PDB file of C-alpha atoms in Angstrom:
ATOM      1  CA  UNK A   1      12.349  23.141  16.434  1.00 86.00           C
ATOM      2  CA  UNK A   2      10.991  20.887  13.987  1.00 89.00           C
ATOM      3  CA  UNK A   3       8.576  22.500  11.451  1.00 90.00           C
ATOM      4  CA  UNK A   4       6.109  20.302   9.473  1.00 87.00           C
ATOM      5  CA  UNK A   5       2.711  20.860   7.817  1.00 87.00           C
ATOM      6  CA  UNK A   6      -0.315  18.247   7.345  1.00 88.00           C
ATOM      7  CA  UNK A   7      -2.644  18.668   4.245  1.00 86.00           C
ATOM      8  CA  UNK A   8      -5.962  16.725   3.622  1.00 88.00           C
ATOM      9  CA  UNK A   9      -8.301  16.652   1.348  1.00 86.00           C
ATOM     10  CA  UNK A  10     -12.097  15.188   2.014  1.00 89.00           C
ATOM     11  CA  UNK A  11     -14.714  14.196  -1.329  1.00 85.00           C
ATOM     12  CA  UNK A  12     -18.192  13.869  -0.590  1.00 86.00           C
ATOM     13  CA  UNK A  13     -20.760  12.084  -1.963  1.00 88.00           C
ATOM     14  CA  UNK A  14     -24.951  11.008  -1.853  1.00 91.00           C
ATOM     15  CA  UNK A  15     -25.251   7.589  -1.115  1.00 88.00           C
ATOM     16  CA  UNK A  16     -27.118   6.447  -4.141  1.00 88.00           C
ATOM     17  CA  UNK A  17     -28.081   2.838  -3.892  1.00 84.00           C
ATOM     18  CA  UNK A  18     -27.721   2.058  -7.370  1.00 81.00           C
ATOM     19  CA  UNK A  19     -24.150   3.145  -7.549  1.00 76.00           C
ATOM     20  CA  UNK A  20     -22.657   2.398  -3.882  1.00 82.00           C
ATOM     21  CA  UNK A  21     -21.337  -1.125  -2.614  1.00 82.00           C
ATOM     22  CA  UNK A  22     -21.095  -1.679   1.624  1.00 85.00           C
ATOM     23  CA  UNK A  23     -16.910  -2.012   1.433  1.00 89.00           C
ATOM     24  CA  UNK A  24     -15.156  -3.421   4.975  1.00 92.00           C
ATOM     25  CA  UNK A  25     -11.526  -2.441   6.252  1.00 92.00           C
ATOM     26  CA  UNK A  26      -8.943  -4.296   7.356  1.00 90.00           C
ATOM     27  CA  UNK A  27      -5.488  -4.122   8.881  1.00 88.00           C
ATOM     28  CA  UNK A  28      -2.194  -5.905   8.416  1.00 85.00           C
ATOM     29  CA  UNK A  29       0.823  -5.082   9.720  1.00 86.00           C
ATOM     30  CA  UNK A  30       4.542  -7.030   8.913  1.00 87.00           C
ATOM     31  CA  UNK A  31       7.157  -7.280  11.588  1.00 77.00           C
ATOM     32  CA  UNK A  32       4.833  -5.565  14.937  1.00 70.00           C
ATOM     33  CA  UNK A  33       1.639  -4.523  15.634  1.00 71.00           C
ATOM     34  CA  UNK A  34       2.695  -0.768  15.176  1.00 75.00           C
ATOM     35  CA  UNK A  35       6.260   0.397  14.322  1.00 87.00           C
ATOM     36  CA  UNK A  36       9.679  -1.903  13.868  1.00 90.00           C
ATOM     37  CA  UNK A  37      12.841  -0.675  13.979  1.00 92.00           C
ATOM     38  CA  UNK A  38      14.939  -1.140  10.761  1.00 94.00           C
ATOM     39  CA  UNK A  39      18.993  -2.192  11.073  1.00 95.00           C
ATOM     40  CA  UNK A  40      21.885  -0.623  10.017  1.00 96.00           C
ATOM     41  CA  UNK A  41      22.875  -2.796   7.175  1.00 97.00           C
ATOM     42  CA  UNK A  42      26.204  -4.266   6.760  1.00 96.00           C
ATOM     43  CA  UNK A  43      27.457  -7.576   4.970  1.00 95.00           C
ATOM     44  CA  UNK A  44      25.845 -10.955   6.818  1.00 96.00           C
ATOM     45  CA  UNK A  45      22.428  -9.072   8.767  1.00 96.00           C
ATOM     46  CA  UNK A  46      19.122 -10.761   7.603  1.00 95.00           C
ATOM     47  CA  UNK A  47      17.122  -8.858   5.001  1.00 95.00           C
ATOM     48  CA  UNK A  48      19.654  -7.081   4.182  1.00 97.00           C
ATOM     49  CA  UNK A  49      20.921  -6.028   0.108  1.00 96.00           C
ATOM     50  CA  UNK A  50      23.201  -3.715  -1.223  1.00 96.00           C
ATOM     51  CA  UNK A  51      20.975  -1.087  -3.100  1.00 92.00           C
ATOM     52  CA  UNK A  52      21.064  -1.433  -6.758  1.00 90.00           C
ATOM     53  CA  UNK A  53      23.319   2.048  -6.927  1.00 88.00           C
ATOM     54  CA  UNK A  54      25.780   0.543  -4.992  1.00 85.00           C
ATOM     55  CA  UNK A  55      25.670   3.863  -2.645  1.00 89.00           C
ATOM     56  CA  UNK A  56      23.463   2.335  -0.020  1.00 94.00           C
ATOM     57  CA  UNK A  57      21.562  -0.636   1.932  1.00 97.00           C
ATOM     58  CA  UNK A  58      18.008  -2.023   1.278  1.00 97.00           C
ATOM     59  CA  UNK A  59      16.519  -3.385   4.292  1.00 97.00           C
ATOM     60  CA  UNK A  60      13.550  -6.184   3.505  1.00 96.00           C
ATOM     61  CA  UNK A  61      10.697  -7.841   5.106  1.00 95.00           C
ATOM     62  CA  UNK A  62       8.550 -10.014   4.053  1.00 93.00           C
ATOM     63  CA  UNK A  63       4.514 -11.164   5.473  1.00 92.00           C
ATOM     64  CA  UNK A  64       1.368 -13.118   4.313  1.00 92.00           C
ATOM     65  CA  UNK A  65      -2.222 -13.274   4.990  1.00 91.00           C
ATOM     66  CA  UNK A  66      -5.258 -15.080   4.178  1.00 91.00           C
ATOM     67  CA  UNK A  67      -6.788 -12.837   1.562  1.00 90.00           C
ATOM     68  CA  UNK A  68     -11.197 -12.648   2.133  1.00 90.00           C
ATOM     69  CA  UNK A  69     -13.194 -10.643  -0.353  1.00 93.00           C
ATOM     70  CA  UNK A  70     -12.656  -8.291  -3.555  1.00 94.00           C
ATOM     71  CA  UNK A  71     -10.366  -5.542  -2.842  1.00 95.00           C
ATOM     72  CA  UNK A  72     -11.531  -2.160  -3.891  1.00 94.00           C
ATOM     73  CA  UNK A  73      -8.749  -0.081  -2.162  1.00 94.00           C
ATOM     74  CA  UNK A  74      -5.214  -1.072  -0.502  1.00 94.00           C
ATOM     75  CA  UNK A  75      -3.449   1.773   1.068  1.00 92.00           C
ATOM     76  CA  UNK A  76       0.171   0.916   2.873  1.00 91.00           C
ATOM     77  CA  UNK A  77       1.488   3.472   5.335  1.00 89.00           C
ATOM     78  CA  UNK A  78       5.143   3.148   5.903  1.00 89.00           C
ATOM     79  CA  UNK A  79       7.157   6.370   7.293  1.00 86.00           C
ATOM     80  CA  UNK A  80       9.279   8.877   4.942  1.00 76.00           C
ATOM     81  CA  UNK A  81      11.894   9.356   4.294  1.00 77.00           C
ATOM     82  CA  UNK A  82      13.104   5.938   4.736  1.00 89.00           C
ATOM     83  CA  UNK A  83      10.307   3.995   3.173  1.00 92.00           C
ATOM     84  CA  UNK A  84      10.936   2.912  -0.619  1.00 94.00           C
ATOM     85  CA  UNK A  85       8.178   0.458  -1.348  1.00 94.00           C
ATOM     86  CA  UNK A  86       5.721  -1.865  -0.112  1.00 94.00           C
ATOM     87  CA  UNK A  87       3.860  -4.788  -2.974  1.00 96.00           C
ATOM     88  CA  UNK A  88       1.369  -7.263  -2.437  1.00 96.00           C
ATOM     89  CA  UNK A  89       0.775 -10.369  -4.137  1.00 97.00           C
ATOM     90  CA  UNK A  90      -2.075 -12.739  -4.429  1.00 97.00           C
ATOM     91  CA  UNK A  91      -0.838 -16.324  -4.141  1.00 97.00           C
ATOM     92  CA  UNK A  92      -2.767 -19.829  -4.461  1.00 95.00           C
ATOM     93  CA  UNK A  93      -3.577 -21.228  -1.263  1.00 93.00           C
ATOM     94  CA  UNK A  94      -0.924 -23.285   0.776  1.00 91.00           C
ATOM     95  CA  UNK A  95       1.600 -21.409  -0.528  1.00 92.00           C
ATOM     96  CA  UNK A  96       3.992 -20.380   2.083  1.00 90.00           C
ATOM     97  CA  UNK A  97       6.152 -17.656   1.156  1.00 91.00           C
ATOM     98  CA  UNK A  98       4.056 -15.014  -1.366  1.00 93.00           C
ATOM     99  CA  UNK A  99       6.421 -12.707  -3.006  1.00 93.00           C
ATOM    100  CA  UNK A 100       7.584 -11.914  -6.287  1.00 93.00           C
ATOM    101  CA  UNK A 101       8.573 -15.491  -7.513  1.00 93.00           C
ATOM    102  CA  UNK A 102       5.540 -17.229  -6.171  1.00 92.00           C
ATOM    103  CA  UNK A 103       2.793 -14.804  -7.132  1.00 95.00           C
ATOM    104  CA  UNK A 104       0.775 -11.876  -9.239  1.00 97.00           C
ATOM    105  CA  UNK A 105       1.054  -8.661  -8.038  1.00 97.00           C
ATOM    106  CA  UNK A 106      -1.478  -7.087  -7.243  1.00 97.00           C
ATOM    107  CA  UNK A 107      -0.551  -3.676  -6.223  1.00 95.00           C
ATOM    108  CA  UNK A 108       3.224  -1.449  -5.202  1.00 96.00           C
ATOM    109  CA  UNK A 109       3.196   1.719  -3.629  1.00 94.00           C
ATOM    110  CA  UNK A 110       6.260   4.055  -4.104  1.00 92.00           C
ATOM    111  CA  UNK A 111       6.203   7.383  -2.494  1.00 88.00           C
ATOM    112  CA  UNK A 112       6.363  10.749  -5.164  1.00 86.00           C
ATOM    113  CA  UNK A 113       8.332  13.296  -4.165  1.00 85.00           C
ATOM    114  CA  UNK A 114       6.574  16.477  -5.153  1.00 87.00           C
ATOM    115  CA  UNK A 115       8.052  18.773  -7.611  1.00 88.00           C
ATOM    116  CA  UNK A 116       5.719  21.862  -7.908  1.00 87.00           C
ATOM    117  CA  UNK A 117       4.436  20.298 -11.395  1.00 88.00           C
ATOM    118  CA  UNK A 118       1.093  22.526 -12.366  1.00 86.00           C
ATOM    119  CA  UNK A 119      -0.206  20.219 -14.972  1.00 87.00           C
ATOM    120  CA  UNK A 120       0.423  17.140 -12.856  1.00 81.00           C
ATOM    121  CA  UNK A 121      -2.323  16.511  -9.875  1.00 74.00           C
ATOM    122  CA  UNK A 122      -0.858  16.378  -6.263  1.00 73.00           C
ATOM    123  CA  UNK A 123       2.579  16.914  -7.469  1.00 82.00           C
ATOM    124  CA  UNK A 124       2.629  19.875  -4.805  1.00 84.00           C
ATOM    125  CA  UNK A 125       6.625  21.036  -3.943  1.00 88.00           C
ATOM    126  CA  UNK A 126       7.623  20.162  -0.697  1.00 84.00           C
ATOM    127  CA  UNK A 127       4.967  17.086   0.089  1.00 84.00           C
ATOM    128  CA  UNK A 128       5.194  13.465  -0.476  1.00 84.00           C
ATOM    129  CA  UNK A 129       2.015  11.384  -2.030  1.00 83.00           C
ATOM    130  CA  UNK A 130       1.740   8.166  -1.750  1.00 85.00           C
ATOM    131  CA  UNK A 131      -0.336   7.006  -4.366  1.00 87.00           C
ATOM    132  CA  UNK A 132      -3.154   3.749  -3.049  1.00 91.00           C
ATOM    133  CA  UNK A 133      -4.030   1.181  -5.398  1.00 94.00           C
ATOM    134  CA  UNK A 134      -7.842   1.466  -6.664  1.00 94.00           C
ATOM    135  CA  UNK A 135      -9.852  -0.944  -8.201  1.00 94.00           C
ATOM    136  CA  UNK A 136     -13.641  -0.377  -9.294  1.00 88.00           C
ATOM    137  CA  UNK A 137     -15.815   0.053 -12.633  1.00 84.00           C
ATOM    138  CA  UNK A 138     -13.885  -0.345 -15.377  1.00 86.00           C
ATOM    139  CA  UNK A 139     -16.600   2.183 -16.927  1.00 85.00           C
ATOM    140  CA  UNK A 140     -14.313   4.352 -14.387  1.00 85.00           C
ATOM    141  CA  UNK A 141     -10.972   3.286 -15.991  1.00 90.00           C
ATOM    142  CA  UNK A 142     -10.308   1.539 -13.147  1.00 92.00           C
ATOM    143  CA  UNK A 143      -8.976  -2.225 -12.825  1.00 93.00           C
ATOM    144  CA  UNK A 144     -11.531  -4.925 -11.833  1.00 92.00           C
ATOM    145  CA  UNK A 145     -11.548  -5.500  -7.726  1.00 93.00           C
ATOM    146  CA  UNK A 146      -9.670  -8.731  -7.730  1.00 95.00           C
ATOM    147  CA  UNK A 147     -10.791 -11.459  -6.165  1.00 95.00           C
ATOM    148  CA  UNK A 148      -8.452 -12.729  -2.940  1.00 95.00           C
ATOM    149  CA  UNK A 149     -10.845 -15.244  -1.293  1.00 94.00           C
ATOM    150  CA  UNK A 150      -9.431 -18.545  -0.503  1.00 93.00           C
ATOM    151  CA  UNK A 151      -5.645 -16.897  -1.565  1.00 96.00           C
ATOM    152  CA  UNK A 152      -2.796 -15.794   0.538  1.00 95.00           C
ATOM    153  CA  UNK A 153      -1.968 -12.279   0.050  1.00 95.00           C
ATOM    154  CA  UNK A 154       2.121 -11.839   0.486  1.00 95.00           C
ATOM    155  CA  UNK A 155       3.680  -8.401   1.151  1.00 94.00           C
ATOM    156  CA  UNK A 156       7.448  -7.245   0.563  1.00 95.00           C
ATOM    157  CA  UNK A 157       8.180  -4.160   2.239  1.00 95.00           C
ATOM    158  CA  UNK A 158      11.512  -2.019   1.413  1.00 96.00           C
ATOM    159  CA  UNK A 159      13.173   0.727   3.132  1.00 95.00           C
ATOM    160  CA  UNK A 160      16.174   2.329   3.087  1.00 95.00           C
ATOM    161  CA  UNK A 161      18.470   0.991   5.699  1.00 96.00           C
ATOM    162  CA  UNK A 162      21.796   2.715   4.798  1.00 96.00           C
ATOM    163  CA  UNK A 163      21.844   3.795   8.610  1.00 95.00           C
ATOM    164  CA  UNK A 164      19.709   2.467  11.135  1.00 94.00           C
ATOM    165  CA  UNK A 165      16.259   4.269  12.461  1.00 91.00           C
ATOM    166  CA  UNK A 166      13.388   3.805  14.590  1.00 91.00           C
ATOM    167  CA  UNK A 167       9.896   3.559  14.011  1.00 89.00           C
ATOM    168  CA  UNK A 168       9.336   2.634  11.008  1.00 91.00           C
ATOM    169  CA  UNK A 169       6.205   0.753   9.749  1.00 91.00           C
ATOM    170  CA  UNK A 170       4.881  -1.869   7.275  1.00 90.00           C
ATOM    171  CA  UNK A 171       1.214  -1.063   7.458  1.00 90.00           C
ATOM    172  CA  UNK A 172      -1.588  -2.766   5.092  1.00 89.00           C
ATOM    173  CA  UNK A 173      -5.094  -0.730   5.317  1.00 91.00           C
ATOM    174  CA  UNK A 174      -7.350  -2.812   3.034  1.00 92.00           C
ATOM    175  CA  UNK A 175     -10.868  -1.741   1.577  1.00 94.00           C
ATOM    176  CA  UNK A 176     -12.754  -4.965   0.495  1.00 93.00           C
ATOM    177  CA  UNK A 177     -16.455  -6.399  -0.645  1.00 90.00           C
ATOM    178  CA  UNK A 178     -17.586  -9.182   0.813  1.00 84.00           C
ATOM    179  CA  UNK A 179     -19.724  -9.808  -2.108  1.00 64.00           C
ATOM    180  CA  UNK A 180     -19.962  -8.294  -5.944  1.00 53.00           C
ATOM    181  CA  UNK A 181     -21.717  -4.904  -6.569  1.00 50.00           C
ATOM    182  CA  UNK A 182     -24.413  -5.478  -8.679  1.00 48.00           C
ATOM    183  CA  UNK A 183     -22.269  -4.987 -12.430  1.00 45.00           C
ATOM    184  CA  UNK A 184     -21.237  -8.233 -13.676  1.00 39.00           C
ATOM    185  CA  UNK A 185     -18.078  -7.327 -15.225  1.00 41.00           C
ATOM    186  CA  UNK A 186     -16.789  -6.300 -12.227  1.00 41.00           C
ATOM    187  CA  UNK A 187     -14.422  -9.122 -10.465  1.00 40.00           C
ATOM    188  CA  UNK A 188     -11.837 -10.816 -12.124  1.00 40.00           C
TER     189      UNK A 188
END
């Protein structure tokens, strides 16, 4: 049978209304509502490219969305093993295809494959993290939110398609303000 563990980890805090912003979620998914299936790739299917190794496929797909708000978190689930990478770019407005040639990138997720690493924080052997992309105070050391109001907001997902599989996903979860937190230095 099929062994596998789940590990979470919750941080609380006060609300403290000089601190704390109201922050709304979001959903976008490329290629289904839920799960796709990605091909086997070959020579001549759509999306896909011969992995820069040369020892395997790369299966792409692409989607774009009217960007509202100032993100403060983006979070993409896609499914491991198979999932190498999903990006998102901010884009002006008409444009039709948002990817890397057309926009700035805002934020890539890669998966880290942990190695067991003391000094290195959830580098835990056996899990993978899949780092989210923050934005905040820079007092924080953290990036400005961005701004994506009146953009479109393109996505390139990536996934190892060397031999086919079910199930996979392309799955935006986005954590934005609908207006600025009270530090003026804090949208770019």
């Amino acid at each position: 049978p099929l062994e596998y563990h789940l590990k979470f980890r919750f941080w609380f805090q006060e609300y403290n209304a000089s601190y704390h912003a109201q922050i709304n979620r979001d959903t976008w998914g490329i290629a289904s509502p839920v799960e796709y299936d990605v091909p086997q790739c070959a020579d001549g299917i759509m999306g896909c490219s011969r992995d820069p190794s040369g020892h395997g496929w790369i299966h792409t797909i692409t989607g774009t969305f009217q960007g509202h708000g100032s993100l403060a978190l983006a979070n993409f689930h896609c499914h491991a093993p198979t999932c190498l990478s999903i990006a998102m770019y901010r884009c002006p407005a008409g444009t039709h295809i948002c990817n890397a040639t057309m926009g700035e990138l805002l934020c890539k997720e890669e998966p880290v494959y942990g190695a067991g690493r003391a000094d290195s924080r959830f580098d835990e052997s056996g899990y993978i993290f899949q780092p989210p992309c923050l934005w905040g105070g820079t007092e924080f050391g953290l990036e400005a939110p961005p701004n994506v109001t009146g953009y479109v907001l393109g996505s390139v997902k990536t996934s190892n398609a060397t031999f086919g599989h079910h199930g996979e996903m392309a799955w935006q979860q986005m954590y934005y303000f609908d207006s600025a937190p009270k530090a003026p230095d804090f949208f770019i």
